[in-house]
Amino acid sequence: MPLRDPRLPNDNISPAYEKPNHLLRSPEDNLTLWQFMSVSWMSPLISVGATRQLHEADVWQLSFEFQHRILHEKFRELGGTVVRRLLLANGLDLVILLSLGVLEVLSNFAGPILLQQLLRAMEDAHASRSRAVTFAVISLFVRLVACQSSVFSLWYSRRSYERSRGEMITMLYEKTLARKIIGESVLSNMPKSSGDEDGHTRLESDALTKPTGPSRAAYEAVRRFARYFARTTWKKTPPQTERQPASIEVGDPITIILNPLMFTRFWEFQSIIRVPLNLVLSIILVWKLIGWPCLFGVVTVIIAQSVNVLITRILLQYERERRRVTDGKLKKVTQYVAAIRHLRWYGWQDFWQVQIMQARQQELRLFVVTGLWRNTINVANYLASGLFPVAAFYAYTALAGQPLRIDVAFPALQLFAMLENSLRAVPNIITVLLNANIAVGRIEEFMNEPDKDDAFPTSDRRRRSRLMLQDASFVWPGTSHYVLRNISLDFPVGLTVICGKVAAGKTALLQALLGELERRGGDVILPNDVVGYCAQTPWLQSMSIRDNIVFISPYEEARYRQVLEACALTQDLATFKHGDLSNIGENGIGLSGGQKARVALARAIYSRAKILFLDDPLSALDHQTAETIVSKCFCGSLTEGRSTILVTHRTALVRDVAQQVIEVSEGCARVVDKETLPTSDSSKPTLSGLADEPKQDEKDVIDEAAVPEKFMDDEKRVHGGVKAAVYWEYIKAGKLRWWAVLIFALALHRLIGLGETWFLKKWGEAYDRPVEQAVASGFFEDLPSPEVNIRPWLFGFASLAIIQAAFFFLALCIMIVIIYSAGRQMFRDVMDRVSHATFRFYDVTPVGRLMNRLTSDIGTVDGNISQQFQNVAFLAITWISSIVVIASVTPVFLVFSFALTASFIMIFLKFLPTSQSLRRLEMVSLSPLMSNFQALLDGLTTVRAFRAQSSFQDRIITVTDAFQQMDHFYWSLQAWLMYRFDALSASSTFLLTLLALYTGVSPGLTAFVLVAASGWKVVDSTHALCKQYGQLQMDFVSVERVVELLHLEQESRGSIDPPARWPSYNGDIVFDNATIRYAPHLDPSLTNISFRIPAGSTTALLGRTVKPESGRILIDNIDISNVNTQALRQRVTFLAQEPVLFPGSMRQNLDPLDEHADDACDTVLQRLGSTYNWTLDTEIEAGGKNLSQGQRQLVGLARAILRRSAIVILDEATASIDTETAMQIQAILREELKESTVITIAHRLEAVKDADFFVKLDEGRVVAAGPA
């Protein structure tokens, strides 16, 4: 590789022409100059791609110049601002790009000059033919130089872009790992406590004073960059609007788009030198060619740009509004996908779909408005392009009195186009620089924010082995409201139990000890070491159970088995097909709540950390399993010599083994006498004790069969080219009649363009005719000689330019209609299919993958894909019309054109299969990159506690290598195609010129053929058509991925519409020999079960109810397998252990469908949430992030009470609520739902002790059922 660092090693480099291998690095690390110039080293990959679909193993590793571990380490060593570091890291490439830019500009301007000299040599009857051939040869050489320069420019611009992008990925990820969590205005709704003289806010919940993930600023930076990859790799996106103080949504990293990192688009860096140089040279050459008349043409461009300035101001107003609406739609989609299971359980998905479609309709409406204004700008520019030569030629002929001959007219047209493009590009360059400056400022602001301290400073370093708080007070970073005040605690070796009511501050105390809070007084003594942390909501990754438990520690067989036994996981894993090697989904999908908690607990216990922070891992466990864990984990050798801090409501289980007990209340903490706590309730019978106690969590028995061999399906990649059916889906969505109108408009536009070029040819040739002789036959026979009267010629030329601009505007407007129709239709259909897919689809599809398709792929449908369609149609029309024109001139040209076209197609067909494979691999590799960011955001506190930052940094480097690897070779393949197409175009133009010279074609006809048949037509139109079709194929991969969603397997929607009063309060629930499984390929979860649940009873049950595959489940004498699914879910309330909350008011969360009066909502809220001073206007963040886990469960219970369904299913609905509060809630539920049939899935006695019926399940079968 030219300019490669000679210090880099030369081993494991693939030879240039050998079959590619993923174990070897790219041949770029060891190329000859010719291999580098011709990009021939890509041939082996092209050969493999031509025979079959490419896989990851078929693609080389990135060369050392592109590997992100090396780039990251070098980038970290650079000092200064982000821009300075980027310039230092990529300075050599930028210098090379500037040099190549100058060379390309000179080559481009040599074309019109050489064309003029060629035409003059042909017009000169006394000049030898060799003189014209000489100019043709020089033109060939110049175009070959430009071809080579373009290849080099592409390679070096992509290198600087890819490396800067990788440097930014790793830099932002590293910053996110280290950045201090900054709180925002989450406290605005917190009332002051009575009698609080110092003005401190009363602590109402852990999360009313804390965001549970990275703050808004951290999320913004990460989501800007994540969305950046999803969108910028394939299309431009307008800059983002100002950040609004809003909630932190689940999955939000993919709702912000390109602009904040736009300054890394180094492939546009050449414009900084090319545009001004183009402007200067074009002015010089145009002035030299026609003199001062060119200023008349410049005036038309200046007038057009002045008009565009006014239009742009209007456009920007609508554009800002459109971006705001688009952000709102993306947030709704993100929240919808994250909460879709819960929405469907409540039957709320249709309501959310309506909201999303309303936001989508508003987005599309603004898209039409902004599109029309953009079209106005485009047609103004286009009209100025047409009137530029009219004005200049008017001044040149009518005012200056010069004849417009062939050797002036056609070179002038080329120079006019260059001058006009340069004038038009100057404002764009300024805009890009201004946007880049804004983007840099936002990134700099993020990078300059403070990092989290690894440990608190203390004056006594000798006490760092202790874990103590001395009169310490804490706030969340960025806030002034105290979370904990005046805490003085000493945590000895052994078990320390932390208890307290819901939202008392228990989790906040652990967060303070982890260093996630800011200390505002007192002293903290904390060892700077690994902490084994188990979060209240278990954080698990999409990998094997073993990998989740081992995490970043080395695997030790004996210790690992001991941990499995202590955490009561051995029997669970024995039932899995692949045991602990079974893969689970994101956040533990596929495991029950109890299994998730035990796997997270096992991760903390397995670590060698001397300190363990365990946040309520016992809440989701049955009594016997919890007792087993207490005796084996907290009393055994695994926690011996370790300081274990356990947050729990089940104090009776751990009272006797605790070294001390700490009670947290309203932000204060004190050590209490453990003798005052209730004794263990192990001797008390539970409902599950009415039959033989199972040896494991019974709910887990229900769900354990749901873990298949590979839980998450690999993302599908279609083989071969994009199928015609995919194109047809898009064409149908855009409406056939509009496509027909578009083709008609493009055909007329092309026809008029040909007429304009032919008109200019006739005009130039008319000067060679005697004044009295007719100019030509047909249309031109009535025109006077331009030497007598120039005005008809000027009028005709101007008329053609205006008519052509009109058809151009018509085509643009039709494209808006097509984009609107296709975008609305496809988005609505996709959302409907996703909303009614089987639940199995949500199990096996990562959220990041689904969001990738609903955002970036839908964005491609909304973007320039219709423009690609238009370009392909126009180029096809251009090629056909050019062939017709050439055939009418000379049959020799026609034969040559067909041969040339065949050559282009052969090269393109060799290129296309490999490019499609690489593009699909690139898109598939993007999902893990986004998922890794989402995993980090979800588990940031756990990652920091385990000191796993370096491991996660290594992981992001690996997935970034994988993503950039496919992107790099895709663009290298583009360079391969560019070199061959450009070289063939140059050679073809040369041969075409020779044909004209040696077949006696006139100079005017030669100019017409070169401009109308070569410059944009047969040669370049074939060239451009192949490239545009290839780009269309690449973009249609996104459409292909969207169309896949249109064919998702759908859940049966039922065939029976139940009566309006079904189910009645008097209807029993009957299981009649029912067998239930979660997916066809999984073992049954329930087998041949039969029992009856009396109407109006409170029933204790372990397991979930789903539709059976055999047998029947009857509710009020109707088989639910045939009932309309929407009606069933709206009339039966299912409350999951972790209810999902939405951003908005408490009122909107309690009753999203607005079915109940405010008074009813407020009454229920006050019954359950009066302790927290909630009102219907209390703001809730997405996912309930500003509420504690227990508070979220209270909101979920309030929903269930408000609905008052005849059947209510509570799945561990009070697991995270303290015992006293839970008992109060049970009393409220008995009173409010006294007529309903309440099925309670719970492990704690207080949740089911008043049940009057029970069903006992073991290994998927009913072992006992009857009155309690």
CSV table of N, CA, C and O in Angstrom, one decimal, residues 68 169-170 173-174 177 225 928-930 932-933 951-962:
chain,number,residue,atom,x,y,z
A,68,HIS,N,-9.3,-0.9,14.4
A,68,HIS,CA,-9.7,0.1,15.3
A,68,HIS,C,-9.0,0.0,16.7
A,68,HIS,O,-8.9,1.0,17.4
A,169,ILE,N,-16.4,6.4,17.0
A,169,ILE,CA,-17.1,5.4,17.7
A,169,ILE,C,-16.5,5.0,19.0
A,169,ILE,O,-17.1,5.0,20.1
A,170,THR,N,-15.2,4.7,18.9
A,170,THR,CA,-14.5,4.2,20.1
A,170,THR,C,-14.3,5.3,21.1
A,170,THR,O,-14.4,5.1,22.3
A,173,TYR,N,-17.8,5.8,22.8
A,173,TYR,CA,-18.1,4.6,23.7
A,173,TYR,C,-17.3,4.7,24.9
A,173,TYR,O,-17.8,4.5,26.0
A,174,GLU,N,-16.0,5.0,24.8
A,174,GLU,CA,-15.1,5.1,26.0
A,174,GLU,C,-15.6,6.2,26.9
A,174,GLU,O,-15.6,6.1,28.1
A,177,LEU,N,-18.6,5.1,28.8
A,177,LEU,CA,-18.2,4.2,29.9
A,177,LEU,C,-17.7,5.0,31.1
A,177,LEU,O,-17.9,4.6,32.3
A,225,PHE,N,-24.7,9.3,17.4
A,225,PHE,CA,-23.7,8.5,16.6
A,225,PHE,C,-24.2,7.2,16.2
A,225,PHE,O,-24.0,6.8,15.1
A,928,PRO,N,-25.5,-5.5,15.5
A,928,PRO,CA,-24.8,-5.8,16.7
A,928,PRO,C,-24.1,-4.5,17.2
A,928,PRO,O,-24.0,-4.3,18.4
A,929,LEU,N,-23.7,-3.6,16.3
A,929,LEU,CA,-23.1,-2.3,16.8
A,929,LEU,C,-24.2,-1.5,17.6
A,929,LEU,O,-23.9,-1.0,18.7
A,930,MET,N,-25.4,-1.4,17.1
A,930,MET,CA,-26.4,-0.7,17.8
A,930,MET,C,-26.8,-1.5,19.1
A,930,MET,O,-27.1,-0.9,20.1
A,932,ASN,N,-24.9,-3.4,20.9
A,932,ASN,CA,-23.9,-3.2,21.9
A,932,ASN,C,-24.0,-1.9,22.7
A,932,ASN,O,-23.8,-1.8,23.9
A,933,PHE,N,-24.4,-0.8,21.9
A,933,PHE,CA,-24.6,0.4,22.6
A,933,PHE,C,-25.8,0.3,23.5
A,933,PHE,O,-25.8,0.9,24.6
A,951,SER,N,-13.2,-4.5,29.0
A,951,SER,CA,-13.8,-5.6,28.3
A,951,SER,C,-14.8,-5.1,27.3
A,951,SER,O,-14.9,-5.6,26.1
A,952,PHE,N,-15.7,-4.2,27.7
A,952,PHE,CA,-16.7,-3.7,26.8
A,952,PHE,C,-16.1,-2.8,25.7
A,952,PHE,O,-16.6,-2.7,24.6
A,953,GLN,N,-15.0,-2.1,26.0
A,953,GLN,CA,-14.3,-1.3,25.0
A,953,GLN,C,-13.8,-2.2,23.9
A,953,GLN,O,-13.8,-2.0,22.7
A,954,ASP,N,-13.2,-3.4,24.4
A,954,ASP,CA,-12.7,-4.3,23.4
A,954,ASP,C,-13.8,-4.9,22.5
A,954,ASP,O,-13.6,-5.1,21.3
A,955,ARG,N,-15.0,-5.1,23.1
A,955,ARG,CA,-16.1,-5.6,22.4
A,955,ARG,C,-16.6,-4.6,21.3
A,955,ARG,O,-16.8,-5.0,20.2
A,956,ILE,N,-16.6,-3.4,21.7
A,956,ILE,CA,-17.1,-2.4,20.7
A,956,ILE,C,-16.1,-2.3,19.6
A,956,ILE,O,-16.4,-2.0,18.4
A,957,ILE,N,-14.8,-2.4,19.9
A,957,ILE,CA,-13.8,-2.4,18.8
A,957,ILE,C,-14.0,-3.6,17.9
A,957,ILE,O,-13.9,-3.4,16.7
A,958,THR,N,-14.3,-4.7,18.4
A,958,THR,CA,-14.5,-5.9,17.6
A,958,THR,C,-15.7,-5.7,16.7
A,958,THR,O,-15.6,-6.0,15.5
A,959,VAL,N,-16.8,-5.3,17.2
A,959,VAL,CA,-18.0,-5.1,16.3
A,959,VAL,C,-17.9,-4.0,15.4
A,959,VAL,O,-18.4,-4.0,14.3
A,960,THR,N,-17.1,-3.0,15.8
A,960,THR,CA,-16.8,-1.8,14.8
A,960,THR,C,-15.9,-2.3,13.7
A,960,THR,O,-16.2,-2.0,12.5
A,961,ASP,N,-15.0,-3.2,14.0
A,961,ASP,CA,-14.1,-3.8,12.9
A,961,ASP,C,-15.0,-4.5,12.0
A,961,ASP,O,-14.9,-4.4,10.8
A,962,ALA,N,-16.0,-5.3,12.5
A,962,ALA,CA,-16.8,-6.1,11.7
A,962,ALA,C,-17.7,-5.2,10.7
A,962,ALA,O,-17.9,-5.5,9.6
